[in-house]
Amino acid sequence: MHRAAKVSIAILAAAAFAVSAGFAAFSTRIMRYDSDEPAAGDAVVVLTGGELRVREGLRLFENGAGRRLLISGVNRSTSRDDLRRLTGVAPLLFNCCVDIDYVAHDTIGNAAETRNWLRTWGFRR
C-alpha cells in the first residue's frame, strides 16, 4: 500500500473516532438533561408551527425561564386576544411580557425577527 493511502486511512480513522467520541459525549450529556428545569435566560422565544411549541414556550416562561416571551411567525388573522385566550396565560402576564411577531413567514424570518427583538430589549441569553 502506498504511503499516501496509509496516511489517508489513518486520518479518516482519527476523524471517525473523534466524531464517535463527540457523539458519545453529547448522548451522555443529553440523557442527564432535565427538561422540567428551566434554563436561566433573559427571554423565551417560540417559533410557531405547532400548538405544542407555544404551550411549552409559555410553560417555560411562566416558570421563570425568561423575563419576556416572543411568539414569532404568528398568522396575521390571529389577534393578540385570540392568542391570549388560546394559551390560557393570565391577562396581566400576557399583556405585560408577551410580544407577538406577525412579520416572519419562514425560519429565516423567525431568526431575523428574533435578532431584532433581542437587540431591542438588550437580551443576550
Short mmCIF file of C-alpha atoms in Angstrom, two decimals:
data_model
loop_
_atom_site.label_atom_id
_atom_site.label_comp_id
_atom_site.label_asym_id
_atom_site.label_seq_id
_atom_site.Cartn_x
_atom_site.Cartn_y
_atom_site.Cartn_z
CA MET A 1 0.00 0.00 0.00
CA HIS A 2 1.25 3.46 -0.79
CA ARG A 3 2.27 5.81 1.97
CA ALA A 4 -0.37 8.40 0.91
CA ALA A 5 -3.12 5.78 1.15
CA LYS A 6 -1.97 4.76 4.66
CA VAL A 7 -1.94 8.39 5.79
CA SER A 8 -5.42 8.94 4.33
CA ILE A 9 -6.79 5.86 6.11
CA ALA A 10 -5.21 6.99 9.39
CA ILE A 11 -6.75 10.47 9.03
CA LEU A 12 -10.18 9.01 8.26
CA ALA A 13 -9.92 6.63 11.22
CA ALA A 14 -8.96 9.50 13.54
CA ALA A 15 -11.83 11.63 12.23
CA ALA A 16 -14.31 8.76 12.69
CA PHE A 17 -13.05 8.25 16.25
CA ALA A 18 -13.39 11.97 17.02
CA VAL A 19 -16.95 12.09 15.68
CA SER A 20 -17.88 8.94 17.61
CA ALA A 21 -16.38 10.29 20.83
CA GLY A 22 -18.18 13.61 20.39
CA PHE A 23 -21.48 11.86 19.76
CA ALA A 24 -20.98 9.68 22.85
CA ALA A 25 -20.26 12.76 24.98
CA PHE A 26 -23.32 14.54 23.56
CA SER A 27 -25.52 11.48 24.17
CA THR A 28 -24.34 11.19 27.75
CA ARG A 29 -24.98 14.86 28.42
CA ILE A 30 -28.41 14.94 26.78
CA MET A 31 -29.56 11.93 28.81
CA ARG A 32 -28.82 13.90 32.00
CA TYR A 33 -30.82 16.93 30.83
CA ASP A 34 -33.95 17.60 32.87
CA SER A 35 -36.49 19.29 30.60
CA ASP A 36 -38.66 20.23 33.60
CA GLU A 37 -35.93 22.52 34.91
CA PRO A 38 -36.00 25.84 33.04
CA ALA A 39 -32.67 27.17 31.87
CA ALA A 40 -31.77 30.62 33.12
CA GLY A 41 -32.10 33.18 30.37
CA ASP A 42 -33.23 36.68 29.58
CA ALA A 43 -36.07 35.61 27.34
CA VAL A 44 -38.02 32.77 25.77
CA VAL A 45 -38.66 32.60 22.01
CA VAL A 46 -41.30 30.36 20.46
CA LEU A 47 -41.33 29.73 16.72
CA THR A 48 -44.85 28.92 15.59
CA GLY A 49 -45.52 25.76 13.68
CA GLY A 50 -47.30 23.68 16.25
CA GLU A 51 -49.58 24.17 19.22
CA LEU A 52 -47.24 22.19 21.46
CA ARG A 53 -44.39 24.62 20.78
CA VAL A 54 -46.43 27.56 22.01
CA ARG A 55 -47.64 25.66 25.08
CA GLU A 56 -44.11 24.57 26.02
CA GLY A 57 -42.70 28.06 25.50
CA LEU A 58 -45.42 29.52 27.69
CA ARG A 59 -44.79 26.86 30.34
CA LEU A 60 -41.10 27.79 30.38
CA PHE A 61 -41.94 31.48 30.53
CA GLU A 62 -44.45 31.08 33.36
CA ASN A 63 -41.87 29.02 35.28
CA GLY A 64 -39.34 31.85 35.13
CA ALA A 65 -37.11 30.80 32.22
CA GLY A 66 -37.13 34.39 30.94
CA ARG A 67 -38.44 37.89 31.63
CA ARG A 68 -40.21 38.24 28.25
CA LEU A 69 -41.62 35.91 25.64
CA LEU A 70 -41.62 36.33 21.87
CA ILE A 71 -44.00 34.26 19.77
CA SER A 72 -42.60 34.56 16.24
CA GLY A 73 -44.38 33.87 12.98
CA VAL A 74 -47.97 34.26 14.19
CA ASN A 75 -50.62 34.22 11.47
CA ARG A 76 -51.93 37.73 10.78
CA SER A 77 -55.51 36.55 11.22
CA THR A 78 -54.81 35.54 14.84
CA SER A 79 -55.36 38.50 17.13
CA ARG A 80 -53.48 39.13 20.33
CA ASP A 81 -56.68 38.48 22.31
CA ASP A 82 -57.26 35.21 20.43
CA LEU A 83 -53.76 34.07 21.23
CA ARG A 84 -54.08 35.02 24.89
CA ARG A 85 -57.37 33.13 25.20
CA LEU A 86 -55.99 30.08 23.40
CA THR A 87 -52.91 29.93 25.62
CA GLY A 88 -54.68 30.45 28.92
CA VAL A 89 -51.97 32.77 30.25
CA ALA A 90 -53.17 35.29 32.81
CA PRO A 91 -54.10 38.54 31.02
CA LEU A 92 -51.84 40.65 33.24
CA LEU A 93 -48.77 38.50 32.48
CA PHE A 94 -49.64 38.15 28.78
CA ASN A 95 -50.20 41.89 28.32
CA CYS A 96 -47.06 42.94 30.14
CA CYS A 97 -44.49 40.50 28.86
CA VAL A 98 -45.54 38.65 25.70
CA ASP A 99 -44.59 40.03 22.29
CA ILE A 100 -46.06 38.73 19.06
CA ASP A 101 -44.30 38.77 15.70
CA TYR A 102 -46.56 38.79 12.64
CA VAL A 103 -43.75 39.54 10.15
CA ALA A 104 -41.87 36.22 9.95
CA HIS A 105 -43.12 33.69 7.40
CA ASP A 106 -40.26 31.18 7.46
CA THR A 107 -37.24 30.13 9.52
CA ILE A 108 -35.05 32.92 8.15
CA GLY A 109 -37.76 35.45 9.01
CA ASN A 110 -38.05 33.98 12.52
CA ALA A 111 -34.30 34.35 13.00
CA ALA A 112 -34.30 37.95 11.76
CA GLU A 113 -37.27 38.99 13.89
CA THR A 114 -35.82 37.23 16.94
CA ARG A 115 -32.49 39.03 16.44
CA ASN A 116 -34.26 42.40 16.17
CA TRP A 117 -36.37 41.68 19.25
CA LEU A 118 -33.34 40.60 21.29
CA ARG A 119 -31.49 43.77 20.30
CA THR A 120 -34.49 45.95 21.14
CA TRP A 121 -34.66 44.54 24.66
CA GLY A 122 -30.90 44.18 25.10
CA PHE A 123 -31.17 40.45 25.79
CA ARG A 124 -28.11 38.23 25.46
CA ARG A 125 -29.34 34.85 26.76
#
